[in-house]
């Protein structure tokens, strides 16, 4: 007779036979001299359908035969009411889970000549793999060892009883909630897709490190990449969010057995601050992929992890991705779409989010076929999403300036046009230059707009974002800076990384509040302030996006910062001719007086554009108060509003205007 036929009882059949003998319900049906450990080993290698999930988990955790039998008994109690009632009857009143003493009796019942079962229980309790991993939960209290209960971790019961039914999307382990994630159906850059396959094979190799850190500008994009790698490896991706509530001392008990039972790999999402070191515990049997941003030092107790740093896809990859994700039948529109992709340095997640928005925009007008203008509308709407994603750190500016609204001297306009060209071609401008330039080239641009209040610095930033077709985000210095050490750097790192990922233009109004000159260290606060400035100077130099800083004076910045700027544009007080153009642009068709009177105001009132705007609004309010809404603006309204504006500035109106008041 083949050996397999002689020792055929499954693991659960062994448990049932042991309980039946203890209850004196029936004798053993076999007495062939085969050792119990041999019988359990065979049952693990050749399980039946019911015990297969537990046998597979025991095999992967490398549990002892005693632990394997104990887990089978604990699982039978949780899943079979008949077995649960029998176990309750065999123990002291009030004990509903099997005790270590009962497990020892079951072992002895199956192998009467066995010795040392009680001693092995002590090892199981103190140093067994099942208890150490959290697979088993031992009862607490001052009861003797043999009276302590043994229970399977609650999260393990469902996947071990029925793997299909137990494939739940979430499981809680203390303060950490593990959740199953699925890789999005994105069109990935080819180099990324090739990398997914390579890293999946590397993590499957028996001698691999089993840890990988994926760094992206956006942690959600890194998370999606991790899920794609795990799916290519044939496993389930489970997210383990790491935040302030979860410390980095050790993973909670039961988590690794649950991952093994779910055939899952871990994705630890980490949002580390600059200079922060995070040490994650390695799982023994489960690979871990860390989805992280570009900052922070991430490693394990065994040393650093292998890192894969993913930036923004290059122009050719963006063209291919957008062509696959947003197909257009019209050849001319397809060429314009490709040109749009070349100038739009957004991350993969931002690109697909914009495409989804464009499709929704088309569906809103009952059009099943998205058009190119839907994609343009989606790009403009990205400012709304960008501002919402950054919370209080930055706000989206929705007003868009064009060539008619921006009135500046010709030399300033020439500098702005050159800056626009550099921004539009920043990915390609250094490709044909020498090796030294290419080696040190960076794709980011930082420009400083300097001038008195109201000279058009913010309006010029709006114009630049509009002509480039990019969202404009105004940075709130008060929200970015923090009194707590390290928080300012963390906020700025998140802000800059998000702006790079969304290809937004960042506007730092009154930038000297953040980028001001470093001071001599006279007290502790000076040291931390200088450290923040040093970080900003370094980070702005590595920034791959477009940043516009405004200030009233260049003298407030030190030389090291000025060297890092790509352009400095000075906005002078407008001349009389430019002021006349500003008055006409602001008044439009609302004025009733002639050009001679307007030129008089422009020549006499040396106001900048911002003050002219205030004066026009004040004049319109006076006209409305006198003659109602949409009343035309008269010359006297303008004179009175100009006088009010000078009073706000602490100055008297020019003599040339006073005699007309």
XYZ file of C-alpha atoms in Angstrom, residues 8-616:
609
model
C -4.269 9.909 4.417
C -6.005 11.804 7.295
C -5.946 15.557 6.660
C -4.884 18.115 9.237
C -8.465 18.839 10.230
C -9.188 15.091 10.422
C -6.294 14.737 12.854
C -7.757 17.480 15.049
C -11.236 15.928 14.942
C -9.801 12.498 15.813
C -7.852 13.889 18.773
C -10.911 15.670 20.185
C -13.065 12.596 19.684
C -10.603 10.412 21.568
C -10.350 12.920 24.412
C -14.131 12.957 24.622
C -14.049 9.129 24.483
C -16.453 9.287 21.600
C -14.390 7.001 19.398
C -10.974 5.324 19.296
C -8.275 6.178 16.793
C -9.053 4.746 13.386
C -5.388 4.092 12.636
C -2.629 2.522 14.661
C 0.076 1.851 12.120
C 3.080 3.123 14.023
C 3.602 6.187 11.793
C 4.898 9.128 13.822
C 2.514 12.049 14.309
C 5.069 14.569 13.023
C 5.395 12.527 9.845
C 1.631 12.493 9.527
C 1.393 16.305 10.020
C 4.218 16.936 7.545
C 2.382 14.863 4.930
C -0.881 16.712 5.644
C 0.907 20.055 5.102
C 2.390 18.924 1.802
C -0.844 17.328 0.524
C -3.728 19.255 2.132
C -7.368 18.865 1.305
C -9.414 21.859 0.159
C -10.571 22.874 3.648
C -7.151 22.887 5.293
C -5.126 24.129 2.292
C -5.061 27.859 3.287
C -3.825 27.096 6.809
C -1.296 24.526 5.602
C 0.094 27.006 3.073
C 0.423 29.695 5.769
C 2.101 27.272 8.172
C 4.520 26.253 5.424
C 5.451 29.877 4.618
C 5.867 30.809 8.280
C 7.905 27.631 8.791
C 5.847 26.655 11.824
C 6.656 23.573 13.884
C 4.395 20.538 13.727
C 2.992 21.377 17.153
C 2.199 24.950 16.022
C 0.601 23.568 12.862
C -1.689 21.280 14.877
C -2.474 24.048 17.382
C -3.427 26.470 14.583
C -5.637 23.845 12.950
C -7.454 23.332 16.265
C -7.857 27.090 16.789
C -9.208 27.509 13.254
C -11.684 24.642 13.676
C -13.005 26.267 16.862
C -13.583 29.562 15.034
C -15.264 28.022 11.993
C -17.205 24.947 13.213
C -19.842 25.272 15.959
C -19.718 21.533 16.667
C -15.994 21.625 17.353
C -16.381 24.811 19.416
C -18.990 23.115 21.641
C -16.776 20.067 22.069
C -13.754 22.159 23.070
C -15.859 24.050 25.621
C -16.976 20.755 27.150
C -13.410 19.445 27.425
C -12.181 22.446 29.407
C -12.946 24.306 32.593
C -16.136 26.392 32.616
C -15.802 29.724 30.835
C -12.961 28.637 28.536
C -14.253 28.768 24.960
C -10.904 28.805 23.129
C -8.447 25.894 23.301
C -5.893 26.110 26.085
C -2.273 25.080 25.784
C -3.080 22.145 28.050
C -5.796 20.945 25.682
C -3.399 21.216 22.758
C -0.887 19.045 24.634
C -3.608 16.480 25.356
C -4.584 16.431 21.676
C -0.981 15.729 20.733
C -0.764 12.933 23.282
C -4.078 11.502 22.108
C -2.755 11.189 18.567
C 0.597 9.778 19.633
C 0.298 8.097 23.059
C 4.019 7.360 23.287
C 5.017 10.971 22.620
C 7.029 12.764 25.245
C 7.831 16.377 25.832
C 4.625 17.932 24.511
C 4.254 20.032 27.664
C 7.853 21.269 27.371
C 7.333 22.153 23.724
C 4.331 24.242 24.716
C 6.633 26.473 26.728
C 8.796 26.999 23.652
C 5.675 27.660 21.583
C 4.552 30.265 24.114
C 7.890 32.006 24.565
C 9.788 31.669 21.289
C 7.499 30.126 18.699
C 7.220 31.719 15.272
C 3.423 31.712 15.348
C 3.282 33.757 18.548
C 6.153 36.056 17.520
C 4.490 36.880 14.199
C 1.127 37.528 15.825
C -0.500 34.574 14.090
C -1.448 33.230 17.546
C -2.767 35.406 20.359
C -2.117 33.973 23.826
C -4.421 34.708 26.705
C -3.060 36.973 29.428
C -3.328 36.932 33.190
C -1.690 35.007 36.021
C -3.208 31.617 35.132
C -0.839 28.647 34.797
C 0.682 28.157 31.394
C -1.494 25.139 30.563
C -4.657 27.162 31.281
C -3.784 30.047 28.936
C -5.949 30.118 25.805
C -4.658 30.223 22.253
C -6.571 32.127 19.558
C -5.904 32.890 15.912
C -5.559 36.579 15.110
C -9.128 37.713 14.245
C -8.081 39.075 10.834
C -6.806 35.630 9.788
C -10.013 33.663 10.286
C -11.885 34.780 7.151
C -9.059 34.297 4.589
C -8.161 30.914 6.134
C -11.725 29.596 6.215
C -12.681 30.790 2.724
C -9.978 32.626 0.718
C -12.520 33.991 -1.773
C -14.999 35.210 0.831
C -12.166 36.350 3.091
C -10.576 38.577 0.450
C -11.735 41.660 2.345
C -10.524 45.063 1.261
C -9.520 46.235 4.748
C -8.199 44.848 8.012
C -7.236 46.682 11.188
C -4.151 45.940 13.259
C -4.083 48.267 16.235
C -3.937 51.841 14.899
C -2.879 50.729 11.426
C -5.508 49.946 8.815
C -4.313 47.791 5.911
C -6.290 48.154 2.681
C -6.102 46.409 -0.670
C -5.220 48.696 -3.577
C -5.401 48.141 -7.320
C -3.046 49.640 -9.882
C -4.870 52.254 -11.992
C -5.377 51.500 -15.669
C -3.055 54.262 -16.800
C -0.953 54.475 -19.930
C 2.509 54.287 -18.413
C 5.737 55.578 -19.970
C 7.529 52.662 -21.609
C 10.616 53.082 -19.428
C 8.406 52.895 -16.333
C 6.518 49.813 -17.559
C 9.826 48.083 -18.289
C 10.963 49.005 -14.791
C 7.834 47.471 -13.277
C 8.640 44.110 -14.837
C 12.314 44.313 -13.846
C 11.603 45.142 -10.207
C 8.862 42.515 -9.975
C 11.314 39.830 -11.089
C 13.975 41.135 -8.700
C 11.624 40.999 -5.706
C 10.505 37.487 -6.655
C 14.093 36.227 -6.691
C 14.853 34.151 -3.568
C 18.075 36.046 -2.832
C 16.692 39.575 -3.323
C 16.656 42.244 -0.635
C 12.802 42.188 -0.555
C 12.653 45.965 -0.084
C 12.284 48.752 -2.641
C 11.752 52.506 -2.244
C 9.948 54.285 -5.091
C 10.345 58.052 -5.005
C 8.077 60.398 -6.976
C 7.022 64.021 -6.719
C 3.605 62.726 -5.680
C 3.302 59.903 -3.131
C 0.022 58.794 -4.754
C 1.874 58.270 -8.030
C 4.567 56.239 -6.253
C 1.768 54.201 -4.636
C 0.277 53.459 -8.062
C 3.700 52.358 -9.353
C 4.110 50.025 -6.370
C 0.694 48.473 -7.040
C 1.641 47.967 -10.710
C 4.855 46.155 -9.729
C 3.022 43.887 -7.293
C 0.323 43.005 -9.805
C 2.989 42.079 -12.361
C 4.504 39.780 -9.728
C 1.134 38.005 -9.367
C 0.352 39.248 -5.848
C -2.169 41.515 -4.132
C -1.058 45.035 -3.183
C -1.925 46.159 0.345
C -1.375 49.752 1.443
C 0.057 50.445 4.899
C -0.210 54.202 5.491
C 2.553 55.572 7.712
C 1.546 58.720 9.591
C 1.889 60.259 13.027
C -0.413 57.628 14.513
C 1.838 54.771 13.409
C 5.325 54.706 14.867
C 8.254 53.099 13.159
C 9.238 50.710 15.959
C 7.662 47.512 14.593
C 4.792 46.332 12.460
C 1.759 45.309 14.544
C 1.305 41.601 15.430
C -0.659 39.537 12.945
C 0.011 41.798 9.973
C 2.582 39.617 8.216
C 0.544 36.370 8.583
C -2.480 38.219 7.190
C -0.435 39.437 4.214
C 0.748 35.876 3.598
C -2.794 34.518 3.861
C -3.961 37.174 1.361
C -1.028 36.433 -0.990
C -0.205 40.113 -0.597
C 2.839 42.370 -0.664
C 3.041 45.513 1.422
C 3.040 49.093 0.122
C 4.160 51.474 2.882
C 3.177 55.053 1.996
C 5.599 57.519 3.607
C 5.570 61.302 3.403
C 8.923 62.137 4.978
C 10.138 65.632 5.729
C 13.522 66.966 4.571
C 16.245 65.640 6.849
C 13.895 63.147 8.507
C 15.138 59.567 8.894
C 12.591 56.779 8.854
C 13.587 53.225 9.776
C 11.035 50.591 8.801
C 11.042 47.064 10.140
C 11.485 44.430 7.466
C 8.980 41.640 7.131
C 10.521 38.183 7.257
C 8.601 36.652 4.375
C 6.822 39.531 2.606
C 8.476 42.086 0.274
C 7.816 45.724 1.076
C 7.648 48.561 -1.446
C 7.874 52.026 0.098
C 6.002 54.744 -1.800
C 7.662 58.026 -0.847
C 8.242 61.586 -1.926
C 11.662 62.923 -2.865
C 12.662 63.976 0.652
C 13.771 62.108 3.747
C 16.063 59.156 4.397
C 14.284 55.793 4.355
C 15.871 52.490 5.304
C 15.523 49.347 7.358
C 17.343 48.167 10.459
C 19.532 46.093 8.159
C 20.651 49.146 6.205
C 19.481 51.277 3.273
C 16.937 50.067 0.725
C 17.279 49.961 -3.031
C 15.722 53.136 -4.462
C 14.025 53.831 -7.783
C 13.587 57.549 -8.395
C 10.973 58.529 -10.971
C 10.773 62.072 -12.265
C 8.528 63.686 -14.833
C 8.211 61.681 -18.099
C 10.197 63.199 -20.958
C 8.557 64.939 -23.919
C 8.430 61.868 -26.170
C 6.913 59.757 -23.397
C 4.284 62.410 -22.686
C 3.354 62.579 -26.371
C 2.957 58.785 -26.516
C 0.959 58.642 -23.258
C -1.405 61.468 -24.200
C -1.850 60.014 -27.672
C -2.945 56.685 -26.169
C -5.111 58.213 -23.452
C -6.719 60.977 -25.542
C -7.208 59.829 -29.111
C -8.281 62.399 -31.712
C -9.416 61.624 -35.247
C -8.549 65.025 -36.665
C -4.884 65.049 -37.724
C -4.416 68.779 -37.164
C -5.882 68.542 -33.669
C -3.716 65.492 -32.970
C -0.606 67.509 -33.872
C -1.749 70.308 -31.567
C -2.371 67.760 -28.812
C 1.164 66.420 -29.241
C 2.569 69.955 -29.073
C 0.555 70.485 -25.919
C 2.056 67.327 -24.398
C 5.602 68.472 -25.193
C 5.123 71.719 -23.319
C 3.237 70.220 -20.391
C 5.719 68.695 -17.908
C 3.131 67.054 -15.678
C 3.383 63.776 -13.810
C 1.605 60.616 -14.909
C -1.155 60.980 -12.319
C -1.780 64.635 -13.218
C -1.907 63.779 -16.927
C -4.527 61.068 -16.499
C -6.551 63.156 -14.045
C -6.701 65.913 -16.660
C -7.729 63.462 -19.384
C -10.515 62.109 -17.136
C -11.701 65.663 -16.518
C -11.728 66.335 -20.277
C -13.878 63.254 -20.875
C -16.280 64.327 -18.120
C -16.434 67.809 -19.681
C -17.443 66.255 -23.004
C -20.066 64.029 -21.379
C -21.580 67.041 -19.609
C -22.597 68.419 -23.008
C -23.778 64.959 -24.167
C -20.828 64.498 -26.472
C -19.338 61.017 -26.386
C -16.217 62.162 -28.258
C -13.911 64.507 -26.323
C -12.481 67.389 -28.350
C -9.218 69.259 -28.059
C -10.895 72.205 -26.363
C -12.091 69.783 -23.653
C -8.451 69.033 -22.919
C -7.646 72.757 -22.786
C -10.542 73.331 -20.376
C -9.258 70.475 -18.253
C -5.808 72.059 -18.128
C -7.305 75.338 -16.906
C -9.382 73.482 -14.312
C -6.212 71.894 -12.973
C -5.580 75.094 -11.008
C -8.697 74.359 -8.944
C -7.487 70.879 -8.123
C -3.943 72.031 -7.468
C -5.087 74.669 -4.988
C -7.365 72.185 -3.214
C -4.629 69.553 -2.985
C -2.200 71.997 -1.372
C -4.681 73.096 1.278
C -3.678 76.332 2.955
C -0.108 76.323 1.595
C -1.115 77.894 -1.720
C -4.198 79.226 -3.455
C -5.050 79.025 -7.126
C -5.341 82.365 -8.949
C -8.095 82.030 -11.509
C -7.854 85.486 -13.101
C -5.970 85.223 -16.391
C -4.139 88.184 -17.931
C -3.549 88.688 -21.662
C -1.510 91.068 -23.788
C -4.211 93.748 -23.546
C -4.353 93.777 -19.747
C -0.572 93.828 -19.210
C 0.729 97.355 -19.813
C 4.475 97.638 -19.191
C 7.381 99.498 -20.839
C 8.713 97.912 -24.060
C 11.988 96.846 -22.457
C 10.105 95.072 -19.665
C 7.845 93.384 -22.212
C 10.946 92.172 -24.080
C 12.319 90.634 -20.879
C 8.976 88.958 -20.163
C 8.821 87.582 -23.718
C 12.319 86.139 -23.310
C 11.303 84.587 -19.978
C 8.221 83.087 -21.608
C 10.362 81.563 -24.355
C 12.783 80.092 -21.814
C 9.891 78.568 -19.880
C 8.241 77.157 -22.997
C 11.458 75.569 -24.339
C 13.240 74.763 -21.079
C 13.235 71.037 -21.818
C 14.922 71.435 -25.204
C 17.020 74.585 -24.973
C 20.158 72.877 -23.620
C 19.928 69.683 -25.684
C 22.223 71.010 -28.434
C 24.694 72.787 -26.148
C 28.035 71.583 -24.842
C 28.641 68.745 -22.423
C 29.398 71.051 -19.499
C 26.038 72.803 -19.848
C 24.128 69.534 -20.276
C 25.814 67.999 -17.233
C 24.728 70.856 -14.966
C 21.467 71.721 -16.681
C 18.254 71.867 -14.705
C 14.721 72.222 -15.993
C 13.475 74.626 -13.364
C 13.308 78.390 -13.753
C 13.195 81.003 -11.011
C 12.492 84.648 -11.835
C 12.424 87.674 -9.543
C 10.052 90.544 -10.332
C 11.183 93.707 -8.546
C 9.371 97.011 -8.337
C 7.290 99.344 -6.255
C 3.847 98.318 -5.117
C 1.288 98.380 -7.913
C 3.718 98.289 -10.844
C 2.282 95.063 -12.274
C 4.462 92.302 -10.822
C 1.581 89.991 -9.884
C -0.253 90.789 -13.111
C 2.882 89.846 -15.052
C 2.954 86.486 -13.240
C -0.681 85.932 -14.232
C 0.197 86.798 -17.835
C 3.133 84.383 -17.832
C 0.978 81.515 -16.531
C -1.749 82.328 -19.065
C 0.515 82.396 -22.134
C 2.171 79.152 -20.988
C -1.215 77.520 -20.378
C -0.335 76.519 -16.814
C -2.145 76.968 -13.489
C -0.890 79.719 -11.199
C -0.577 79.072 -7.465
C 0.079 81.886 -5.006
C 2.122 80.728 -2.012
C 0.856 81.821 1.387
C 4.012 82.602 3.364
C 2.085 82.725 6.642
C 0.796 79.164 6.168
C 4.124 77.815 4.942
C 6.214 79.110 7.823
C 5.889 77.472 11.216
C 7.305 78.106 14.674
C 8.059 74.407 15.024
C 11.498 73.266 13.929
C 11.423 71.399 10.638
C 7.785 72.147 9.791
C 8.607 75.023 7.432
C 10.956 72.819 5.416
C 8.349 70.045 5.337
C 5.657 72.423 4.055
C 7.937 73.840 1.378
C 9.045 70.383 0.268
C 5.409 69.316 -0.181
C 4.584 72.558 -1.967
C 7.477 72.417 -4.436
C 7.086 68.701 -5.155
C 3.367 69.131 -5.851
C 3.991 72.119 -8.102
C 6.551 70.100 -10.077
C 4.105 67.221 -10.455
C 1.265 69.474 -11.651
C 3.533 71.694 -13.796
C 2.168 74.788 -12.052
C 3.674 78.258 -11.874
C 4.406 79.142 -8.242
C 4.040 82.762 -7.229
C 5.863 83.856 -4.079
C 4.429 87.305 -3.344
C 6.625 89.401 -1.029
C 9.262 86.687 -1.402
C 11.737 88.369 0.949
C 9.607 87.045 3.839
C 10.856 83.548 2.931
C 14.045 84.130 0.952
C 15.458 87.112 2.817
C 19.140 87.619 3.609
C 20.731 85.450 6.258
C 21.687 87.200 9.469
C 24.455 86.910 12.045
C 23.654 84.334 14.697
C 22.974 86.240 17.911
C 20.381 83.901 19.407
C 18.978 80.408 18.825
C 16.150 81.651 16.598
C 18.664 83.162 14.178
C 20.308 79.770 13.696
C 17.015 78.084 12.801
C 15.967 80.976 10.547
C 19.251 80.704 8.670
C 18.806 76.934 8.379
C 15.407 77.499 6.767
C 16.880 80.019 4.346
C 19.716 77.641 3.478
C 17.219 74.892 2.732
C 15.174 77.224 0.544
C 18.229 78.329 -1.421
C 19.222 74.718 -2.063
C 15.724 73.500 -2.868
C 14.851 76.343 -5.229
C 18.011 75.548 -7.191
C 16.871 71.933 -7.685
C 13.250 72.939 -8.355
C 12.142 71.583 -11.739
C 9.146 73.876 -12.093
C 8.611 77.581 -12.726
C 8.754 79.950 -9.770
C 8.064 83.683 -9.834
C 9.098 85.736 -6.826
C 8.053 89.330 -6.271
C 9.612 91.927 -4.007
C 9.874 95.683 -3.617
C 13.670 95.641 -3.442
C 16.597 93.470 -4.556
C 18.584 94.608 -1.530
C 16.590 92.274 0.699
C 18.187 89.182 -0.870
C 21.768 88.027 -0.422
C 24.165 87.374 -3.294
C 23.934 83.579 -3.003
C 20.236 83.751 -3.739
C 20.586 86.193 -6.640
C 23.027 83.773 -8.291
C 20.348 81.081 -8.280
C 17.870 83.224 -10.207
C 17.447 82.755 -13.940
C 15.911 86.171 -14.558
C 15.454 89.450 -12.706
C 12.837 91.794 -14.178
C 12.537 95.307 -12.789
C 9.154 97.031 -13.023
C 9.539 100.837 -12.993
C 6.888 103.393 -12.183
C 4.997 103.826 -15.471
C 5.640 106.886 -17.618
C 2.877 109.337 -18.544
C 2.268 107.552 -21.839
C 2.060 104.179 -20.093
C -0.208 105.621 -17.409
C -2.561 106.857 -20.146
C -2.662 103.345 -21.605
C -3.371 101.958 -18.133
C -6.229 104.416 -17.596
C -7.761 103.486 -20.966
C -7.373 99.756 -20.261
C -9.067 100.120 -16.882
C -11.865 102.523 -17.848
C -12.866 100.816 -21.083
C -16.122 102.249 -22.477
C -17.354 103.565 -19.126
C -15.812 107.072 -19.351
C -17.674 110.078 -20.779
C -14.776 112.582 -20.868
C -12.386 113.143 -23.751
C -8.794 112.027 -24.346
C -7.395 115.434 -23.420
C -8.821 115.143 -19.914
C -7.594 111.554 -19.607
C -4.094 112.583 -20.737
C -4.155 115.340 -18.138
C -4.850 112.848 -15.364
C -2.170 110.494 -16.686
C 0.429 113.277 -16.901
C -0.235 114.822 -13.498
C -1.035 111.738 -11.344
C 2.155 109.659 -11.074
C 0.304 106.538 -9.902
C 1.286 102.937 -10.559
C -1.083 100.439 -12.139
C -2.408 99.087 -8.865
C -3.360 102.557 -7.659
C -4.939 103.369 -11.024
C -7.069 100.273 -10.642
C -8.194 101.413 -7.172
C -9.000 104.880 -8.480
C -11.088 103.540 -11.381
